[in-house]
Tab-separated table of C-alpha atoms in Angstrom:
chain	number	residue	atom	x	y	z
O	73	TRP	CA	-8.476	-4.779	19.934
O	74	SER	CA	-8.122	-1.306	18.485
O	75	TRP	CA	-9.909	1.813	17.385
O	76	THR	CA	-10.078	1.930	13.596
O	77	ALA	CA	-10.496	5.706	13.332
O	78	THR	CA	-7.442	7.779	12.472
O	79	SER	CA	-6.565	11.256	11.308
O	80	ASN	CA	-5.954	12.076	7.635
O	81	ASN	CA	-2.389	13.271	8.248
O	82	ALA	CA	-0.913	10.094	9.666
O	83	ASP	CA	2.397	10.678	7.905
O	84	ASP	CA	2.791	14.061	9.588
O	85	ASP	CA	1.487	13.289	13.065
O	86	ALA	CA	2.375	9.766	14.082
O	87	SER	CA	1.930	10.401	17.787
O	88	SER	CA	-1.654	11.618	17.651
O	89	THR	CA	-2.627	8.919	15.154
O	90	LEU	CA	-1.278	6.162	17.357
O	91	GLU	CA	-3.203	7.632	20.281
O	92	ILE	CA	-6.416	7.512	18.255
O	93	LEU	CA	-5.750	3.944	17.126
O	94	MET	CA	-4.606	2.708	20.520
O	95	GLY	CA	-6.260	5.059	22.990
O	96	PRO	CA	-7.328	2.436	25.544
O	97	GLN	CA	-4.015	0.585	25.370
O	98	LEU	CA	-1.953	3.765	25.785
O	99	ALA	CA	-4.101	4.906	28.674
O	100	ALA	CA	-3.796	1.573	30.460
O	101	VAL	CA	-0.055	1.183	29.978
O	102	THR	CA	1.152	4.751	30.366
O	103	GLY	CA	-1.523	6.533	32.353
O	104	LYS	CA	-1.773	9.283	29.746
O	105	LYS	CA	-5.103	11.096	29.422
O	106	ILE	CA	-6.419	10.677	25.870
O	107	ASP	CA	-9.141	13.104	24.758
O	108	GLY	CA	-12.486	11.391	24.377
O	109	ILE	CA	-11.609	8.361	26.521
O	110	ASN	CA	-13.486	8.598	29.786
O	111	ASP	CA	-11.684	5.842	31.651
O	112	ALA	CA	-8.158	7.204	31.028
O	113	PRO	CA	-6.264	7.978	34.250
O	114	SER	CA	-4.679	11.345	34.984
O	115	SER	CA	-2.226	12.824	32.474
O	116	SER	CA	1.375	11.689	32.082
O	117	TYR	CA	3.882	11.806	29.223
O	118	VAL	CA	4.038	8.960	26.715
O	119	SER	CA	7.675	8.595	25.723
O	120	ASP	CA	8.775	7.891	22.168
O	121	LYS	CA	10.317	4.648	23.397
O	122	LYS	CA	7.056	3.428	24.926
O	123	ARG	CA	5.076	4.511	21.885
O	124	ASN	CA	7.446	2.617	19.587
O	125	GLU	CA	7.210	-0.462	21.795
O	126	LEU	CA	3.434	-0.383	21.545
O	127	LEU	CA	3.617	0.191	17.807
O	128	ALA	CA	5.927	-2.821	17.415
O	129	LEU	CA	3.496	-4.996	19.365
O	130	GLU	CA	0.558	-3.945	17.203
O	131	TRP	CA	2.589	-4.240	13.991
O	132	ASN	CA	3.633	-7.806	14.820
O	133	PHE	CA	0.153	-8.667	16.044
O	134	THR	CA	-1.476	-7.762	12.732
O	135	LYS	CA	1.080	-9.842	10.829
O	136	GLU	CA	0.388	-12.857	13.036
O	137	LYS	CA	-3.339	-12.481	12.450
O	138	ILE	CA	-2.900	-12.153	8.684
O	139	LEU	CA	-0.664	-15.213	8.462
O	140	LYS	CA	-3.227	-17.223	10.422
O	141	ASN	CA	-6.087	-16.052	8.212
O	142	PHE	CA	-5.484	-14.328	4.882
O	143	SER	CA	-9.139	-13.213	4.871
O	144	ASN	CA	-8.776	-11.202	8.075
O	145	CYS	CA	-10.038	-7.860	6.782
O	146	SER	CA	-9.748	-6.175	10.184
O	147	ALA	CA	-6.061	-7.054	10.460
O	148	PHE	CA	-5.307	-5.756	6.955
O	149	HIS	CA	-7.262	-2.568	7.619
O	150	TYR	CA	-5.559	-1.911	10.928
O	151	ARG	CA	-2.154	-2.603	9.365
O	152	SER	CA	-2.894	0.016	6.693
O	153	LYS	CA	-3.351	2.557	9.500
O	154	LEU	CA	-0.136	1.490	11.204
O	155	LEU	CA	1.906	1.539	7.989
O	156	PRO	CA	2.767	5.280	7.957
O	157	LEU	CA	3.550	5.111	11.676
O	158	GLU	CA	5.959	2.233	11.100
O	159	LEU	CA	7.577	4.249	8.313
O	160	ASN	CA	8.087	7.217	10.645
O	161	ARG	CA	9.609	4.921	13.257
O	162	ARG	CA	12.060	3.474	10.728
O	163	ILE	CA	13.017	6.890	9.420
O	164	GLN	CA	13.788	8.072	12.949
O	165	GLU	CA	15.699	4.897	13.758
O	166	ASN	CA	17.665	4.560	10.518
O	167	LEU	CA	18.066	8.131	9.325
O	168	GLY	CA	17.629	10.436	12.299
O	169	THR	CA	16.810	14.065	11.531
O	170	ALA	CA	19.275	14.720	8.678
O	171	THR	CA	17.325	13.127	5.853
O	172	SER	CA	17.165	13.706	2.126
O	173	LEU	CA	14.037	13.090	0.075
O	174	ALA	CA	15.757	10.185	-1.679
O	175	ASP	CA	16.674	8.547	1.647
O	176	VAL	CA	13.146	8.944	3.006
O	177	TYR	CA	11.610	7.504	-0.124
O	178	GLU	CA	14.014	4.566	-0.044
O	179	GLU	CA	12.701	3.711	3.422
O	180	ARG	CA	9.130	3.983	2.124
O	181	LEU	CA	9.917	1.743	-0.830
O	182	ASP	CA	11.678	-0.875	1.307
O	183	LEU	CA	8.697	-1.030	3.662
O	184	SER	CA	6.299	-1.268	0.729
O	185	GLN	CA	8.256	-4.166	-0.743
O	186	GLU	CA	8.104	-6.004	2.578
O	187	GLU	CA	4.343	-5.552	2.703
O	188	LEU	CA	3.905	-6.676	-0.892
O	189	GLU	CA	5.831	-9.851	-0.133
O	190	LEU	CA	3.480	-10.464	2.793
O	191	VAL	CA	0.341	-9.914	0.729
O	192	GLN	CA	1.609	-12.043	-2.175
O	193	ASN	CA	1.399	-15.074	0.091
O	194	ALA	CA	-2.291	-14.300	0.499
O	195	ILE	CA	-3.231	-13.537	-3.103
O	196	PHE	CA	-1.482	-16.614	-4.474
O	197	THR	CA	-3.083	-18.819	-1.831
O	198	GLU	CA	-6.618	-17.566	-2.452
O	199	PRO	CA	-6.748	-15.408	-5.606
O	200	ASP	CA	-10.555	-14.986	-5.430
O	201	ASP	CA	-10.471	-13.388	-1.975
O	202	GLN	CA	-10.672	-9.618	-2.415
O	203	THR	CA	-9.384	-8.845	1.114
O	204	ALA	CA	-5.709	-9.310	0.290
O	205	TRP	CA	-6.155	-7.637	-3.097
O	206	TRP	CA	-7.496	-4.539	-1.336
O	207	TYR	CA	-4.343	-4.308	0.759
O	208	HIS	CA	-2.184	-4.971	-2.291
O	209	ARG	CA	-3.819	-2.028	-4.084
O	210	PHE	CA	-3.432	0.133	-0.988
O	211	VAL	CA	0.309	-0.569	-0.646
O	212	VAL	CA	1.049	-0.059	-4.355
O	213	THR	CA	-0.761	3.293	-4.246
O	214	TRP	CA	0.849	4.298	-0.933
O	215	ALA	CA	4.304	3.605	-2.351
O	216	SER	CA	3.772	6.054	-5.206
O	217	PRO	CA	6.136	9.073	-5.075
O	218	ILE	CA	3.778	11.448	-6.917
O	219	THR	CA	2.421	13.243	-3.843
O	220	ILE	CA	5.879	13.423	-2.282
O	221	LEU	CA	7.392	14.940	-5.417
O	222	LYS	CA	4.595	17.497	-5.723
O	223	LYS	CA	5.412	18.683	-2.207
O	224	ASN	CA	9.124	18.933	-3.075
O	225	MET	CA	9.152	20.673	-6.443
O	226	GLU	CA	12.554	22.198	-5.728
O	227	GLU	CA	14.202	18.774	-5.444
O	228	ASP	CA	17.083	18.009	-7.795
O	229	GLU	CA	15.797	16.648	-11.117
O	230	ASP	CA	18.204	13.705	-11.069
O	231	ASP	CA	16.964	12.711	-7.621
O	232	LYS	CA	13.354	12.972	-8.762
O	233	SER	CA	14.059	10.836	-11.792
O	234	ALA	CA	15.813	8.216	-9.647
O	235	ILE	CA	12.822	8.089	-7.280
O	236	ILE	CA	10.386	7.587	-10.175
O	237	GLN	CA	12.584	4.869	-11.688
O	238	ALA	CA	12.703	3.070	-8.335
O	239	TYR	CA	8.907	3.041	-8.145
O	240	LEU	CA	8.629	1.894	-11.766
O	241	ALA	CA	10.923	-1.027	-10.906
O	242	LEU	CA	8.633	-1.961	-8.012
O	243	LEU	CA	5.615	-1.864	-10.348
O	244	GLN	CA	7.351	-4.084	-12.891
O	245	ASP	CA	8.306	-6.534	-10.153
O	246	GLU	CA	4.655	-6.699	-9.083
O	247	ALA	CA	3.276	-7.036	-12.611
O	248	ASP	CA	5.193	-10.171	-13.590
O	249	PRO	CA	3.947	-12.575	-10.880
O	250	ILE	CA	0.388	-11.286	-11.302
O	251	ARG	CA	0.620	-12.010	-15.028
O	252	ASP	CA	1.705	-15.553	-14.136
O	253	LEU	CA	-1.194	-15.919	-11.680
O	254	ILE	CA	-3.717	-14.719	-14.280
O	255	ALA	CA	-2.335	-17.180	-16.841
O	256	THR	CA	-2.563	-20.053	-14.358
O	257	GLU	CA	-6.140	-19.214	-13.417
O	258	GLU	CA	-7.106	-18.940	-17.096
O	259	GLU	CA	-5.665	-22.371	-17.774
O	260	ASP	CA	-7.974	-23.695	-15.069
O	261	GLY	CA	-10.879	-22.009	-16.850
O	262	SER	CA	-11.856	-19.774	-13.945
O	263	GLY	CA	-10.291	-16.406	-14.729
O	264	CYS	CA	-8.878	-14.046	-12.093
O	265	LYS	CA	-10.974	-10.911	-11.655
O	266	TRP	CA	-8.948	-9.341	-8.848
O	267	GLY	CA	-5.666	-10.143	-10.532
O	268	LEU	CA	-6.823	-8.449	-13.735
O	269	LEU	CA	-7.911	-5.360	-11.803
O	270	ALA	CA	-4.562	-5.253	-9.999
O	271	LEU	CA	-2.580	-5.658	-13.214
O	272	HIS	CA	-4.639	-2.942	-14.914
O	273	MET	CA	-3.960	-0.574	-12.012
O	274	ILE	CA	-0.224	-1.307	-12.164
O	275	LEU	CA	-0.103	-0.769	-15.925
O	276	GLU	CA	-1.962	2.539	-15.544
O	277	ASN	CA	0.621	3.724	-13.035
O	278	ILE	CA	3.512	2.678	-15.270
O	279	ILE	CA	2.014	4.573	-18.210
O	280	LYS	CA	1.496	7.724	-16.148
O	281	LEU	CA	4.925	7.672	-14.536
O	282	SER	CA	6.928	6.730	-17.608
O	283	SER	CA	5.837	10.034	-19.156
O	284	LEU	CA	7.517	11.848	-16.246
O	285	SER	CA	10.843	10.085	-16.564
O	286	GLU	CA	13.264	8.925	-19.178
O	287	GLY	CA	12.009	5.379	-19.025
O	288	ASP	CA	11.923	3.310	-22.196
O	289	GLU	CA	8.569	1.635	-21.539
O	290	ASP	CA	6.478	1.042	-24.673
O	291	ASP	CA	3.332	3.024	-23.841
O	292	GLU	CA	1.354	1.641	-26.761
O	293	MET	CA	2.097	-1.944	-25.779
O	294	LEU	CA	1.182	-1.217	-22.152
O	295	ARG	CA	-2.093	0.413	-23.203
O	296	GLU	CA	-2.960	-2.625	-25.287
O	297	GLU	CA	-2.265	-4.909	-22.330
O	298	ALA	CA	-4.349	-2.679	-20.041
O	299	ASP	CA	-7.243	-2.791	-22.511
O	300	GLU	CA	-6.881	-6.565	-22.749
O	301	CYS	CA	-7.300	-6.752	-18.972
O	302	LEU	CA	-10.562	-4.821	-19.256
O	303	GLU	CA	-11.816	-6.977	-22.134
O	304	LYS	CA	-11.245	-10.087	-20.034
O	305	LEU	CA	-13.010	-8.464	-17.088
O	306	ILE	CA	-16.031	-7.709	-19.272
O	307	ARG	CA	-16.224	-11.388	-20.200
O	308	ILE	CA	-15.828	-12.837	-16.696
O	309	ASP	CA	-17.720	-10.077	-14.837
O	310	PRO	CA	-20.430	-8.888	-17.274
O	311	VAL	CA	-22.501	-7.287	-14.507
O	312	ARG	CA	-19.885	-4.520	-14.309
O	313	ALA	CA	-19.224	-4.295	-18.043
O	314	THR	CA	-20.248	-0.624	-18.191
O	315	ARG	CA	-17.669	0.248	-15.561
O	316	TYR	CA	-14.908	-1.537	-17.447
O	317	GLU	CA	-15.932	0.117	-20.701
O	318	SER	CA	-15.674	3.535	-19.051
O	319	MET	CA	-12.209	2.669	-17.760
O	320	LYS	CA	-11.128	1.992	-21.357
O	321	GLN	CA	-12.093	5.516	-22.389
O	322	LYS	CA	-9.066	6.911	-20.517
O	323	TYR	CA	-6.833	5.758	-23.334
O	324	CYS	CA	-8.987	6.979	-26.204
């Protein structure tokens, strides 16, 4: 139902990315000639309105598929490709062209929170299924402001600090329910490999970002918790013990 290939600059070129993802659909509906698609009719312009309509259909379609089957890897993967396109659509719709970095990041964060709520349904329903955990990791990483801030070094320091604090709040909000899930699974005697990996990743991000802001996070306590995650992983997943040991070296 879609092409899974996409360009690496999806944030910057939503139109071309959507054409790659949805070449056959765009060609059939709009008559636009898409490079590399032999059965596309003669060229015509694809309006922003039509493109957004198609994007909305695909966006809703992937959600329906995920809610029907939390193990639907194809739907999660396709949604990850649509995510930056949906962000661009919301920025255009809600902010127009006069946008500040803080406003743009707020839209990114709001969308990320929506996606994390969606994926939480999956990871709490089937915590041993790595499909939803992959998307969870993808969204948490995608929401990070680091790359954005590096591209906007001239931005006001107060605005940068506010953006980092907003992301730290998102990370904290994600950490708490995962801690609860890990505790529940441990009580059942099974452990929660993917939850431990997710919590470790979140703690790593908090440690890195708190050094860039005026946050009051206790780095030593967070490092101890991150190491505890790895120790538990070594016990429940001994085949990959060497990998987890090497991850611990980052804090030495």
